[in-house]
Amino acid sequence: MAEPLLNIKNLKTYYFTESGVVKAVDDVTLGMRKGELLGLVGESGSGKSTLGLSIIRLIPPPGKIIDGSVLLDNIDLMRISEKELRRIRGRRIGMIFQDPL
């Protein structure tokens, strides 16, 4: 079988609030091969947007990506510089929001 185009392993993104820690994305692992489509479905507040924003490293405070790897064509998006990531966002990977303006 072909290597996944997008390979996410053990991704964890938490929000550190005054009320405590919210584990919005907790140990998510998935892979997608070229040509595959993925629909992410869940209740409001279940972490769908946080997962998408984590993949492209756009988590706003008080959120923080705690652990995990996101490989896009074997490039670890969690380890590259912000400058390198800006070249990839929108060209190789992006996010379509539920209610785009």
PDB file of C-alpha atoms in Angstrom:
ATOM      1  CA  MET A   1       0.000   0.000   0.000  1.00  0.00           C
ATOM      2  CA  ALA A   2       1.079   3.567  -0.671  1.00  0.00           C
ATOM      3  CA  GLU A   3       2.316   5.777   2.157  1.00  0.00           C
ATOM      4  CA  PRO A   4      -0.298   8.187   3.508  1.00  0.00           C
ATOM      5  CA  LEU A   5      -0.144  11.697   2.051  1.00  0.00           C
ATOM      6  CA  LEU A   6      -1.266  13.028   5.448  1.00  0.00           C
ATOM      7  CA  ASN A   7      -0.253  11.019   8.495  1.00  0.00           C
ATOM      8  CA  ILE A   8      -1.274  12.226  11.961  1.00  0.00           C
ATOM      9  CA  LYS A   9       0.006  10.381  15.027  1.00  0.00           C
ATOM     10  CA  ASN A  10      -0.883  10.910  18.679  1.00  0.00           C
ATOM     11  CA  LEU A  11      -1.896  14.555  18.201  1.00  0.00           C
ATOM     12  CA  LYS A  12      -2.860  16.325  21.430  1.00  0.00           C
ATOM     13  CA  THR A  13      -4.105  19.907  21.719  1.00  0.00           C
ATOM     14  CA  TYR A  14      -5.232  21.243  25.064  1.00  0.00           C
ATOM     15  CA  TYR A  15      -6.754  24.538  26.179  1.00  0.00           C
ATOM     16  CA  PHE A  16      -5.438  25.858  29.486  1.00  0.00           C
ATOM     17  CA  THR A  17      -8.245  27.887  31.049  1.00  0.00           C
ATOM     18  CA  GLU A  18      -8.941  29.364  34.473  1.00  0.00           C
ATOM     19  CA  SER A  19     -11.419  26.518  34.985  1.00  0.00           C
ATOM     20  CA  GLY A  20      -8.843  23.858  34.153  1.00  0.00           C
ATOM     21  CA  VAL A  21      -7.443  21.950  31.205  1.00  0.00           C
ATOM     22  CA  VAL A  22      -9.708  21.073  28.276  1.00  0.00           C
ATOM     23  CA  LYS A  23      -8.350  18.161  26.223  1.00  0.00           C
ATOM     24  CA  ALA A  24      -9.949  19.199  22.925  1.00  0.00           C
ATOM     25  CA  VAL A  25      -7.817  16.859  20.788  1.00  0.00           C
ATOM     26  CA  ASP A  26      -6.484  13.923  22.759  1.00  0.00           C
ATOM     27  CA  ASP A  27      -4.291  11.328  21.047  1.00  0.00           C
ATOM     28  CA  VAL A  28      -5.744  11.512  17.520  1.00  0.00           C
ATOM     29  CA  THR A  29      -4.159   9.232  14.925  1.00  0.00           C
ATOM     30  CA  LEU A  30      -5.279   9.003  11.290  1.00  0.00           C
ATOM     31  CA  GLY A  31      -3.910   8.776   7.773  1.00  0.00           C
ATOM     32  CA  MET A  32      -5.115   9.815   4.332  1.00  0.00           C
ATOM     33  CA  ARG A  33      -3.781   8.638   1.006  1.00  0.00           C
ATOM     34  CA  LYS A  34      -3.767  10.676  -2.195  1.00  0.00           C
ATOM     35  CA  GLY A  35      -7.257  10.810  -3.691  1.00  0.00           C
ATOM     36  CA  GLU A  36      -9.052  10.018  -0.433  1.00  0.00           C
ATOM     37  CA  LEU A  37     -11.593  12.355   1.128  1.00  0.00           C
ATOM     38  CA  LEU A  38     -12.223  12.752   4.839  1.00  0.00           C
ATOM     39  CA  GLY A  39     -15.331  14.177   6.434  1.00  0.00           C
ATOM     40  CA  LEU A  40     -15.067  15.131  10.081  1.00  0.00           C
ATOM     41  CA  VAL A  41     -18.402  14.962  11.878  1.00  0.00           C
ATOM     42  CA  GLY A  42     -19.220  15.622  15.512  1.00  0.00           C
ATOM     43  CA  GLU A  43     -21.272  17.603  17.950  1.00  0.00           C
ATOM     44  CA  SER A  44     -20.617  21.261  18.606  1.00  0.00           C
ATOM     45  CA  GLY A  45     -17.567  21.569  20.830  1.00  0.00           C
ATOM     46  CA  SER A  46     -16.275  18.079  20.024  1.00  0.00           C
ATOM     47  CA  GLY A  47     -12.900  19.295  18.715  1.00  0.00           C
ATOM     48  CA  LYS A  48     -13.361  19.253  14.930  1.00  0.00           C
ATOM     49  CA  SER A  49     -12.116  22.801  14.357  1.00  0.00           C
ATOM     50  CA  THR A  50      -9.368  22.365  16.934  1.00  0.00           C
ATOM     51  CA  LEU A  51      -8.140  19.279  15.066  1.00  0.00           C
ATOM     52  CA  GLY A  52      -8.088  21.167  11.753  1.00  0.00           C
ATOM     53  CA  LEU A  53      -6.346  24.184  13.252  1.00  0.00           C
ATOM     54  CA  SER A  54      -3.847  21.908  15.001  1.00  0.00           C
ATOM     55  CA  ILE A  55      -2.930  20.205  11.735  1.00  0.00           C
ATOM     56  CA  ILE A  56      -2.015  23.580  10.191  1.00  0.00           C
ATOM     57  CA  ARG A  57      -0.598  24.949  13.480  1.00  0.00           C
ATOM     58  CA  LEU A  58      -3.004  27.849  13.871  1.00  0.00           C
ATOM     59  CA  ILE A  59      -4.209  27.214  17.442  1.00  0.00           C
ATOM     60  CA  PRO A  60      -5.009  30.475  19.236  1.00  0.00           C
ATOM     61  CA  PRO A  61      -4.274  30.975  22.951  1.00  0.00           C
ATOM     62  CA  PRO A  62      -5.053  29.553  25.425  1.00  0.00           C
ATOM     63  CA  GLY A  63      -4.712  26.464  23.228  1.00  0.00           C
ATOM     64  CA  LYS A  64      -1.443  24.597  22.892  1.00  0.00           C
ATOM     65  CA  ILE A  65      -0.364  21.625  20.798  1.00  0.00           C
ATOM     66  CA  ILE A  66       1.076  19.290  23.430  1.00  0.00           C
ATOM     67  CA  ASP A  67       2.293  16.305  21.441  1.00  0.00           C
ATOM     68  CA  GLY A  68       2.094  14.428  18.195  1.00  0.00           C
ATOM     69  CA  SER A  69       3.276  14.549  14.628  1.00  0.00           C
ATOM     70  CA  VAL A  70       1.582  15.685  11.439  1.00  0.00           C
ATOM     71  CA  LEU A  71       3.369  14.463   8.324  1.00  0.00           C
ATOM     72  CA  LEU A  72       2.384  15.902   4.961  1.00  0.00           C
ATOM     73  CA  ASP A  73       4.315  14.075   2.251  1.00  0.00           C
ATOM     74  CA  ASN A  74       6.813  13.079   4.988  1.00  0.00           C
ATOM     75  CA  ILE A  75       7.324  16.714   6.085  1.00  0.00           C
ATOM     76  CA  ASP A  76       6.591  17.058   9.806  1.00  0.00           C
ATOM     77  CA  LEU A  77       4.437  20.177  10.065  1.00  0.00           C
ATOM     78  CA  MET A  78       5.021  20.263  13.832  1.00  0.00           C
ATOM     79  CA  ARG A  79       8.787  20.593  13.413  1.00  0.00           C
ATOM     80  CA  ILE A  80       9.282  22.987  10.495  1.00  0.00           C
ATOM     81  CA  SER A  81       9.676  26.745  10.886  1.00  0.00           C
ATOM     82  CA  GLU A  82       6.728  29.123  10.679  1.00  0.00           C
ATOM     83  CA  LYS A  83       8.217  30.527   7.457  1.00  0.00           C
ATOM     84  CA  GLU A  84       8.290  27.061   5.858  1.00  0.00           C
ATOM     85  CA  LEU A  85       4.777  26.354   7.079  1.00  0.00           C
ATOM     86  CA  ARG A  86       3.436  29.587   5.525  1.00  0.00           C
ATOM     87  CA  ARG A  87       4.674  28.320   2.140  1.00  0.00           C
ATOM     88  CA  ILE A  88       2.657  25.118   2.607  1.00  0.00           C
ATOM     89  CA  ARG A  89      -0.597  26.548   4.027  1.00  0.00           C
ATOM     90  CA  GLY A  90      -3.137  27.295   1.323  1.00  0.00           C
ATOM     91  CA  ARG A  91      -1.016  25.651  -1.363  1.00  0.00           C
ATOM     92  CA  ARG A  92      -0.651  22.085  -0.106  1.00  0.00           C
ATOM     93  CA  ILE A  93      -3.043  22.035   2.843  1.00  0.00           C
ATOM     94  CA  GLY A  94      -5.926  24.180   4.025  1.00  0.00           C
ATOM     95  CA  MET A  95      -9.149  24.233   5.966  1.00  0.00           C
ATOM     96  CA  ILE A  96     -12.714  24.990   4.901  1.00  0.00           C
ATOM     97  CA  PHE A  97     -14.744  26.285   7.824  1.00  0.00           C
ATOM     98  CA  GLN A  98     -18.369  25.330   8.397  1.00  0.00           C
ATOM     99  CA  ASP A  99     -19.572  28.940   8.138  1.00  0.00           C
ATOM    100  CA  PRO A 100     -17.052  30.733   5.907  1.00  0.00           C
ATOM    101  CA  LEU A 101     -17.550  34.483   5.641  1.00  0.00           C
TER     102      LEU A 101
END
